[in-house]
Coordinates of C-alpha atoms and ligand atoms in Angstrom, one line a residue:
M1 CA 62.7 16.3 105.1
R2 CA 65.7 17.0 102.9
S3 CA 69.0 16.7 104.7
Y4 CA 71.1 19.8 103.9
R5 CA 74.0 18.1 105.8
K6 CA 74.4 15.9 102.8
V7 CA 74.4 18.5 100.1
C8 CA 76.3 21.5 101.7
F9 CA 80.1 21.5 101.7
M10 CA 80.6 24.7 103.6
R11 CA 78.8 25.5 106.8
I12 CA 79.0 28.2 109.4
G13 CA 78.4 28.0 113.2
I14 CA 78.0 30.5 116.0
G15 CA 78.8 30.0 119.6
Y16 CA 78.3 32.2 122.7
D17 CA 79.1 31.6 126.4
L18 CA 79.3 33.5 129.7
H19 CA 80.6 32.5 133.1
R20 CA 80.6 34.2 136.4
L21 CA 83.9 35.4 137.9
V22 CA 84.4 34.2 141.5
E23 CA 87.2 34.0 144.0
G24 CA 89.0 30.8 144.7
R25 CA 89.0 29.6 141.0
A26 CA 91.9 29.7 138.4
L27 CA 91.2 31.8 135.4
I28 CA 91.7 29.7 132.3
L29 CA 91.0 31.3 128.9
G30 CA 91.9 29.6 125.6
G31 CA 93.7 26.9 127.6
V32 CA 96.0 29.5 129.1
K33 CA 96.2 30.1 132.9
I34 CA 96.0 33.8 133.5
P35 CA 97.2 35.3 136.7
Y36 CA 94.2 37.1 138.4
E37 CA 92.5 37.3 141.7
K38 CA 89.3 35.6 140.4
G39 CA 88.5 32.7 138.1
L40 CA 85.4 31.5 136.2
M41 CA 82.8 29.4 137.9
G42 CA 81.7 26.2 136.2
H43 CA 81.4 22.5 136.2
S44 CA 84.5 22.1 134.0
D45 CA 87.4 24.6 134.1
A46 CA 84.9 27.1 132.7
D47 CA 87.1 28.2 129.8
V48 CA 84.5 30.4 128.2
L49 CA 86.4 30.9 124.9
V50 CA 86.8 27.2 124.3
H51 CA 83.1 26.6 125.2
A52 CA 82.1 29.2 122.6
I53 CA 84.4 27.6 120.0
I54 CA 82.9 24.1 120.8
D55 CA 79.3 25.3 120.5
A56 CA 80.2 27.1 117.1
L57 CA 81.7 23.9 115.8
L58 CA 78.8 21.7 117.0
G59 CA 76.3 24.2 115.6
A60 CA 78.0 24.2 112.2
M61 CA 77.8 20.5 112.0
G62 CA 74.1 20.5 113.0
E63 CA 75.0 18.7 116.2
K64 CA 73.2 19.3 119.5
D65 CA 74.9 21.9 121.9
I66 CA 77.8 21.6 124.3
G67 CA 75.5 21.0 127.3
T68 CA 74.0 18.0 125.5
H69 CA 77.3 16.5 124.5
F70 CA 79.1 17.3 127.8
P71 CA 76.4 17.6 130.4
D72 CA 77.2 19.2 133.8
S73 CA 75.3 16.3 135.4
D74 CA 78.2 14.0 134.3
M75 CA 80.8 13.8 137.1
S76 CA 83.4 12.7 134.6
F77 CA 83.4 16.3 133.3
K78 CA 83.8 17.8 136.8
D79 CA 86.8 20.3 136.7
I80 CA 87.9 18.8 133.3
S81 CA 90.1 20.9 131.1
S82 CA 87.9 22.3 128.3
M83 CA 90.8 21.5 126.0
V84 CA 89.9 17.8 126.5
L85 CA 86.3 18.7 125.5
L86 CA 87.6 20.4 122.4
Q87 CA 89.6 17.3 121.5
K88 CA 86.4 15.3 121.8
T89 CA 84.6 17.8 119.6
M90 CA 87.4 17.5 117.0
Q91 CA 86.8 13.7 117.1
I92 CA 83.1 14.4 116.4
M93 CA 84.2 16.7 113.5
E94 CA 86.4 13.9 112.1
N95 CA 83.6 11.3 112.5
N96 CA 81.2 13.6 110.6
G97 CA 83.8 14.3 107.9
Y98 CA 84.4 18.0 108.4
K99 CA 87.4 20.2 108.9
I100 CA 87.6 23.9 110.0
V101 CA 88.3 26.6 107.5
N102 CA 88.6 29.5 109.9
I103 CA 87.5 30.7 113.3
D104 CA 86.9 34.3 114.5
S105 CA 86.2 34.9 118.2
N106 CA 85.8 37.6 120.8
I107 CA 86.5 37.5 124.5
I108 CA 84.6 40.2 126.3
C109 CA 86.4 40.9 129.6
Q110 CA 86.8 44.1 131.6
K111 CA 89.7 42.8 133.7
P112 CA 92.4 41.5 133.5
K113 CA 93.9 42.8 130.3
L114 CA 94.1 39.8 127.9
M115 CA 96.3 41.2 125.1
P116 CA 99.5 39.7 126.5
Y117 CA 98.0 36.2 126.4
I118 CA 96.2 36.2 123.1
D119 CA 99.2 34.8 121.1
K120 CA 99.7 32.1 123.7
M121 CA 96.0 31.1 123.4
K122 CA 96.4 30.8 119.6
E123 CA 99.6 28.7 120.0
K124 CA 97.7 26.3 122.3
L125 CA 94.4 26.1 120.3
A126 CA 95.6 26.2 116.6
P127 CA 97.2 22.7 116.7
L128 CA 94.2 21.2 118.4
L129 CA 91.9 22.7 115.7
N130 CA 94.3 21.7 112.9
L131 CA 94.5 25.4 111.9
D132 CA 97.3 27.8 111.1
I133 CA 97.6 30.8 113.3
M134 CA 96.2 33.1 110.5
S135 CA 93.0 31.1 110.4
L136 CA 92.4 31.5 114.1
S137 CA 91.3 34.9 115.3
I138 CA 90.9 35.7 119.0
K139 CA 90.1 39.3 119.9
A140 CA 89.8 40.8 123.3
K141 CA 87.3 43.6 124.1
T142 CA 86.0 45.3 127.3
N143 CA 82.3 46.0 127.9
E144 CA 83.0 49.7 128.6
G145 CA 82.2 49.2 132.2
Q146 CA 78.6 48.2 131.5
D147 CA 76.5 45.2 132.7
S148 CA 77.9 42.2 134.6
V149 CA 80.9 41.8 132.2
G150 CA 81.8 45.5 132.4
E151 CA 81.4 45.4 136.2
G152 CA 84.0 42.6 136.3
N153 CA 81.5 39.9 137.5
S154 CA 81.6 37.7 134.4
I155 CA 83.5 37.1 131.2
A156 CA 81.7 36.3 127.9
S157 CA 82.9 35.0 124.6
Q158 CA 81.5 34.8 121.0
C159 CA 82.7 32.6 118.2
V160 CA 81.9 32.1 114.5
C161 CA 83.4 29.3 112.4
L162 CA 83.4 28.1 108.9
I163 CA 83.8 24.4 108.3
E164 CA 83.9 22.3 105.1
K165 CA 83.3 18.7 104.1
V166 CA 86.6 16.9 103.8
Ligands
MG201 MG1 80.3 27.3 129.4

């Protein structure tokens, strides 16, 4: 079978994630701790935005998904900062000879309001991704009160990325 990984210089990836909101957990989104009465449930810090970004990057490279690279059966990843997982993903990018062109992402969250924290998330994530702020888009949306996200029981995130061969 022909390997397109060898002939394509630009590749796109898509990532999606959702975590349940529960009491007794810190809410971490885009590496930023957000004051709220609930946090996201997960094996790591459950940073749903960073997980969507990681899966988009892995997908663009043709790598297996986040759960394969960082399995929740591995106790070394218990409560780990997703920023560390992102750093490991960037190492995989470097090993494969890719860099990111741009990222666009959504956080779908009914409560709390995320707009005050978006710039802070970009400031934290952009250096890790080797991107300038204008090449890293993070948008916050509600789910209009519908479904588990809209009812405040979960937060979801979507991400697309473009990467190029260095
Ligand atoms: Mg996740």
